[in-house]
Coordinates of C-alpha atoms in Angstrom, one line a residue:
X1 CA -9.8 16.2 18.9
X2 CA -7.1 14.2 20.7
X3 CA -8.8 11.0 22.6
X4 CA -6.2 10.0 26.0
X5 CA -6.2 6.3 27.3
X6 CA -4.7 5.4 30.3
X7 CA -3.1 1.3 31.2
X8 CA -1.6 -0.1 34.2
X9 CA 1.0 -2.7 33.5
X10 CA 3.0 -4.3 36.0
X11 CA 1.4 -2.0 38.5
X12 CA 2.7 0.9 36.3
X13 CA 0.5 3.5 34.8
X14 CA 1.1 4.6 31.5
X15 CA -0.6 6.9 28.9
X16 CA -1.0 7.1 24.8
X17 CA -2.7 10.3 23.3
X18 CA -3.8 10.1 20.3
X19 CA -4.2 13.4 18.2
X20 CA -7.0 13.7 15.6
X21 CA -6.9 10.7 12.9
X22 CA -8.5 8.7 11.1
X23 CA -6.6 6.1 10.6
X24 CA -4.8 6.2 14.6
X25 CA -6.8 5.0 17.7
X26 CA -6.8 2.5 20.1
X27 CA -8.7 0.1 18.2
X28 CA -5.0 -0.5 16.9
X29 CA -4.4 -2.3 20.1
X30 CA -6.5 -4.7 21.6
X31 CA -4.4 -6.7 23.2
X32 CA -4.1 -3.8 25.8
X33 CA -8.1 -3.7 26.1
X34 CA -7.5 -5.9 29.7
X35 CA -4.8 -3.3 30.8
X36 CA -7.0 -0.1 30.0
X37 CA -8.0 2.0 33.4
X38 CA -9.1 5.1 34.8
X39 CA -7.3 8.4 34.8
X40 CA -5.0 7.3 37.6
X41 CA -5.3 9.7 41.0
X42 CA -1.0 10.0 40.8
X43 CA 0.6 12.1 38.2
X44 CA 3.4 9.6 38.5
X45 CA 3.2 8.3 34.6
X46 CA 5.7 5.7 33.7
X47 CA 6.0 7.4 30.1
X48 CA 3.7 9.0 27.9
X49 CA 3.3 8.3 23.9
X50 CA 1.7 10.7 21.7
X51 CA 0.7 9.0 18.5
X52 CA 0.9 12.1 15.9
X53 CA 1.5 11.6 12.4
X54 CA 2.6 15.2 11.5
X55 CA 6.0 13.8 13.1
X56 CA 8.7 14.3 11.1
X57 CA 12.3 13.1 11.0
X58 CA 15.0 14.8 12.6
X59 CA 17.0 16.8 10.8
X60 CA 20.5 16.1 13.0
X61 CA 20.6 12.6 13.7
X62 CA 23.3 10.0 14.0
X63 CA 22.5 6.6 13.0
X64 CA 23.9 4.1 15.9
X65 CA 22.5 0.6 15.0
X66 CA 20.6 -1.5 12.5
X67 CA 18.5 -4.2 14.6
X68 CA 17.4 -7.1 13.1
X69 CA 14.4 -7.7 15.5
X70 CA 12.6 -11.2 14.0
X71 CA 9.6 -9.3 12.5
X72 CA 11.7 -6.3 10.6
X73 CA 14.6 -4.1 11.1
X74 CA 14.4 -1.2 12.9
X75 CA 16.8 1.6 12.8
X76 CA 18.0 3.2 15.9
X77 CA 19.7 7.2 15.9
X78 CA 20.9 9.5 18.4
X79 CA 19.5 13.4 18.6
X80 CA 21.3 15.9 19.6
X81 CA 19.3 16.4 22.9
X82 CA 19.9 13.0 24.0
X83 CA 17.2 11.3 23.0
X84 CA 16.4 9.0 20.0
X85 CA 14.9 8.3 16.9
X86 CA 14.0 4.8 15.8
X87 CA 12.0 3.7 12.7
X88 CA 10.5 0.8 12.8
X89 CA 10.0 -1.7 10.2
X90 CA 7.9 -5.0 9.3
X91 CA 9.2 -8.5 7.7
X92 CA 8.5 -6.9 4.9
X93 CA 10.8 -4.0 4.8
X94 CA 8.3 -1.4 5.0
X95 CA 8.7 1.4 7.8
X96 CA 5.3 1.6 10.2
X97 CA 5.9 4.0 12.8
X98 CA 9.0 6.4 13.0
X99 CA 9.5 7.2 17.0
X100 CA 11.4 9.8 19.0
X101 CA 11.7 9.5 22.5
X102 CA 13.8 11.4 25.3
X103 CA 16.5 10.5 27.1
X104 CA 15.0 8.2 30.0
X105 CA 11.7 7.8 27.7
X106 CA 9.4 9.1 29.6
X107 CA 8.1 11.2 26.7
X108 CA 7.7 9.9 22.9
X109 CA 6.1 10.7 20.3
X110 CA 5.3 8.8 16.9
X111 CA 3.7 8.8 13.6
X112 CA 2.3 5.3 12.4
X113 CA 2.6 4.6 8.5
X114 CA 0.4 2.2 5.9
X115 CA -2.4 -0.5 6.7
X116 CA -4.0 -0.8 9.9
X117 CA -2.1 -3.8 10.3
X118 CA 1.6 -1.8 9.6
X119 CA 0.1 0.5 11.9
X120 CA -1.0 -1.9 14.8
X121 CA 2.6 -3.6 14.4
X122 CA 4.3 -0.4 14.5
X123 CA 2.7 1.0 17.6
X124 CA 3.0 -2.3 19.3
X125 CA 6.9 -2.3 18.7
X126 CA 7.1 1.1 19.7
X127 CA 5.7 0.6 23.0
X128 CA 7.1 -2.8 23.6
X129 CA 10.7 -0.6 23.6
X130 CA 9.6 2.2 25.5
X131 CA 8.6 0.3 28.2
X132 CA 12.1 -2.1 28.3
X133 CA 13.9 0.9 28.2
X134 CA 11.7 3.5 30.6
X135 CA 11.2 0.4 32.6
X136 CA 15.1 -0.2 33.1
X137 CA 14.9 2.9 35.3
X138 CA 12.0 1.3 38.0
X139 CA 14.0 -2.2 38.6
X140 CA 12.2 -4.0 35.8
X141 CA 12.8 -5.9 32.8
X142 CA 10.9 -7.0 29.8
X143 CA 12.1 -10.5 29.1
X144 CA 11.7 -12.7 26.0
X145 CA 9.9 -15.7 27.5
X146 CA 7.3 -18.5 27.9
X147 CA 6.2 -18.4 31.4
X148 CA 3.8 -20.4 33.8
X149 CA 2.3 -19.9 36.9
X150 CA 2.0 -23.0 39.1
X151 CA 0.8 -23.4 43.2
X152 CA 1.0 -19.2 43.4
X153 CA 4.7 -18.7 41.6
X154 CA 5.6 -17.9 38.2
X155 CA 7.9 -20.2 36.1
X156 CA 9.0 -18.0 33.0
X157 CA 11.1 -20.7 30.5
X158 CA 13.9 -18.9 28.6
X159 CA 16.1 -19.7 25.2
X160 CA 16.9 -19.0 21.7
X161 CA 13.7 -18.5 19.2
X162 CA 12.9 -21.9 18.1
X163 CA 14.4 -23.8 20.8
X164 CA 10.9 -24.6 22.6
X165 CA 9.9 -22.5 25.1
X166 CA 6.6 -22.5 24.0
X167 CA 6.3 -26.2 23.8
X168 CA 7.8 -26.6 27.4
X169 CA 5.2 -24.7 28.5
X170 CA 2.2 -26.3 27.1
X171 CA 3.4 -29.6 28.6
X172 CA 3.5 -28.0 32.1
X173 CA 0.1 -27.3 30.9
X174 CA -1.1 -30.4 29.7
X175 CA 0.6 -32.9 32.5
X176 CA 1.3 -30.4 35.7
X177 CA -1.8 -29.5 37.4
X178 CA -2.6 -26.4 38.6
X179 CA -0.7 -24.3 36.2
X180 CA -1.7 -21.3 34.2
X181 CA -0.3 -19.8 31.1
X182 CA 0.9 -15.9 32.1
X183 CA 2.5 -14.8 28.9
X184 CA 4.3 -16.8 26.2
X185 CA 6.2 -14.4 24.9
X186 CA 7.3 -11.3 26.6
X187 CA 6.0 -11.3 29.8
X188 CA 7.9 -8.5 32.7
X189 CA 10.2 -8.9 35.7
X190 CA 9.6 -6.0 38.4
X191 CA 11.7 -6.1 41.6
X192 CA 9.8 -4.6 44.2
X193 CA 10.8 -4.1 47.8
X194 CA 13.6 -6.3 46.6
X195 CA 11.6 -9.1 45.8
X196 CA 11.0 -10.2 42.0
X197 CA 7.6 -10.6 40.9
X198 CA 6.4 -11.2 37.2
X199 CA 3.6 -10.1 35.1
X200 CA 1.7 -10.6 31.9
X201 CA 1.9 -8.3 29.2
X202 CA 0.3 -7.1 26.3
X203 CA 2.7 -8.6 24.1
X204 CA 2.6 -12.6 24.0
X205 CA 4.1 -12.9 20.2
X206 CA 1.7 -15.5 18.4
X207 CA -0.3 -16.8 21.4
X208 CA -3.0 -14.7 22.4
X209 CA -2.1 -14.3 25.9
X210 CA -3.0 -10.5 27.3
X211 CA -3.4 -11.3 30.9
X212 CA -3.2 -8.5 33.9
X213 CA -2.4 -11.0 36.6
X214 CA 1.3 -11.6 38.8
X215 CA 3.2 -13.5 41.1
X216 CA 6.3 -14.0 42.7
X217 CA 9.0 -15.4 40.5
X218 CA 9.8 -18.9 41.6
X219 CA 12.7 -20.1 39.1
X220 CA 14.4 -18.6 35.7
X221 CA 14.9 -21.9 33.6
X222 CA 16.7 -21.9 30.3
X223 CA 15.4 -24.3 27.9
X224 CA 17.9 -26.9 25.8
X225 CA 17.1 -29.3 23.4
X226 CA 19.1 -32.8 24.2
X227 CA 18.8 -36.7 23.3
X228 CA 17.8 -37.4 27.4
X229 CA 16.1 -34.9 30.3
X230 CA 18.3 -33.4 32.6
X231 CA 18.0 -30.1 34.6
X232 CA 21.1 -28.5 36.5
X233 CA 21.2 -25.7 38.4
X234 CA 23.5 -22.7 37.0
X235 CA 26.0 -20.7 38.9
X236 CA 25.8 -17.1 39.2
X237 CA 28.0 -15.9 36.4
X238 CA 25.9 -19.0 34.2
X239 CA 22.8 -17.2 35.2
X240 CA 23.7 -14.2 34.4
X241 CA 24.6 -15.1 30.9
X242 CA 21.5 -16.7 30.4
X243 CA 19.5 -13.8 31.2
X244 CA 21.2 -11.1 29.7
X245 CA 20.2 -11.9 25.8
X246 CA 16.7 -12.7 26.9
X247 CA 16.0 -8.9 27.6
X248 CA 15.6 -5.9 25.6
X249 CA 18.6 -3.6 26.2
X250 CA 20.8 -0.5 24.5
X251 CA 24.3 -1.7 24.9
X252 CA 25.4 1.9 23.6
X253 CA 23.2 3.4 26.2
X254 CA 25.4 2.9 29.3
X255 CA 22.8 4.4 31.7
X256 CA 20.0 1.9 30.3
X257 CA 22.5 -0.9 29.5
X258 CA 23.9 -0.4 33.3
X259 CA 20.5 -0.7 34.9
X260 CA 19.7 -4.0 33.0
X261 CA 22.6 -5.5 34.0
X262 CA 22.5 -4.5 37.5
X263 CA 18.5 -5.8 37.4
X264 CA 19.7 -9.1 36.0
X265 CA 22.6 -9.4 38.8
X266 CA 19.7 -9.0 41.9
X267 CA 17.6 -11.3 40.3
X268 CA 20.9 -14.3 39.9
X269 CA 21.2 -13.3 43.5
X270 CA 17.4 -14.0 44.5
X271 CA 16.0 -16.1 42.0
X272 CA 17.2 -20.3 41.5
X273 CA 17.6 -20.3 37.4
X274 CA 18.2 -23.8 35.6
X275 CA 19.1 -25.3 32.4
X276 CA 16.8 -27.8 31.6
X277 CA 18.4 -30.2 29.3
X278 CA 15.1 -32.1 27.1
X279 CA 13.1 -33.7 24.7
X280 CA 9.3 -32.6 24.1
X281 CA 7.7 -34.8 26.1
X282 CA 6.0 -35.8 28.9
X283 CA 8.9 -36.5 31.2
X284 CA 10.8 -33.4 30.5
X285 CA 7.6 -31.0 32.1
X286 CA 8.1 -34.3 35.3
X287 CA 11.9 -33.8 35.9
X288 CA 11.7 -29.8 35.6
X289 CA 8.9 -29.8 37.6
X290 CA 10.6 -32.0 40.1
X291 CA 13.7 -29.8 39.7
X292 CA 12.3 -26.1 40.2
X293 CA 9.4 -26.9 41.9
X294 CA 10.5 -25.3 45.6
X295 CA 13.5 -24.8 44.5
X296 CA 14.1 -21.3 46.5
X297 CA 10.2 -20.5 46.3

């Protein structure tokens, strides 16, 4: 017997069936637990995933891309009705959830492979790239991010892995009061009425961070190790190429790669974004702070 659950993120309502398994249900992802709803009254779905492991892999295919994602590669082909096949793989090499999706990805369907914890990381990839990619269509992005809220705004910090976005966060934490972890991660970007708002996610990489809450976006600020603080403000065409390899995207969809960039061009036009040139310390959360603070809030 097939078991439906219904989640609201970013004010958008989607839905995962699972078909009869015993190895598939939705105890494979409980950092959606605080997302989890009602049947919504609307039929308006952002996607649907059915998790079915009788999928198989398409016979015509046309392999496009070889992603090295972090956590595993993941293999990305085209079908001949538009749509796509990925599968999905961990550190490890081994291939967890095989995907096919159509065009706009409103429907997919998947088949999870291994452990419960191949599984779990499967179906959380595969989701995590529906929604970028379905969401690219609704003026919203799925950014890769450490972000704070602080006095009713949301201050999502931005840069390479490794860099320390994370770290710039938890000083906000520790030295700026009234601030609130949102996401550290990947939390969202939505654009709504033309005004950009952000929201935690499901997905908050190794910080258990699941948190249904959002607020306007106050500042984008990049994040750039340096001997002394400094934060300067970008100019537009800085901005933009800041943002642009901090969200998920399909350069060789144009449709989907078009509506990113055309997301990320409202937001440079809205939104102050920064670099914040820093050490780890104490000072750096001050000046940045002092810098964003305001800044076009």
């Amino acid at each position: 017997m097939k078991k439906r659950h219904f989640f609201r993120i970013a004010d958008f309502y989607i839905s995962i069936v699972f078909e009869n398994s015993n190895q598939n249900s939705i105890s494979l992802l409980p950092s959606f637990s605080v997302f989890e709803t009602e049947q919504p009254e609307t039929d308006c779905l952002l996607f649907t995933l059915t998790v079915d492991d009788n999928l198989q892999p398409a016979q015509e295919k046309e392999l496009i891309k070889k992603c090295d994602t972090g956590n595993g590669d993941t293999l990305v082909y085209t079908l001949p009705d538009g749509g796509y096949q990925y599968i999905i793989k961990d550190i490890y090499n081994n291939p967890c959830c095989l995907l096919h999706t159509n065009k706009d990805f409103s429907l997919c369907t998947c088949a999870l492979n291994g452990t419960a914890t191949m599984r779990s990381f499967g179906l959380n990839d595969a989701l995590m790239l529906i929604f970028a990619f379905r969401g690219s269509h609704q003026d919203t992005l799925l950014i890769h991010a450490s972000c704070v809220s602080h006095s009713g705004y949301a201050y999502p910090f931005i840069a390479k892995s490794g860099t320390g976005k994370s770290t710039h966060s938890s000083l906000w934490l520790k030295h700026i009061q009234d601030t609130e972890l949102m996401n550290d991660d990947n939390p969202i970007i939505r654009i709504i009425d033309g005004k950009p708002f952000l929201y935690g996610s499901p997905w908050s990489g190794k910080t258990p961070c699941y948190k249904d809450i959002k607020a306007p976006l106050g500042a984008v600020t990049r994040i750039d190790r340096a001997p002394a603080n400094r934060i300067e403000r970008l100019r537009p065409v800085q901005a933009f190429a800041s943002m642009l390899p901090q969200c998920s995207s399909m350069k060789w969809d144009s449709i989907i790669y078009n509506n990113i960039c055309n997301i990320i061009t409202r937001l440079v036009e809205t939104v102050p974004m920064f670099t914040m040139h820093c050490l780890p310390d104490k000072e750096a959360a001050l000046v940045c702070h002092k810098g964003i603070a305001g800044s076009g809030s």
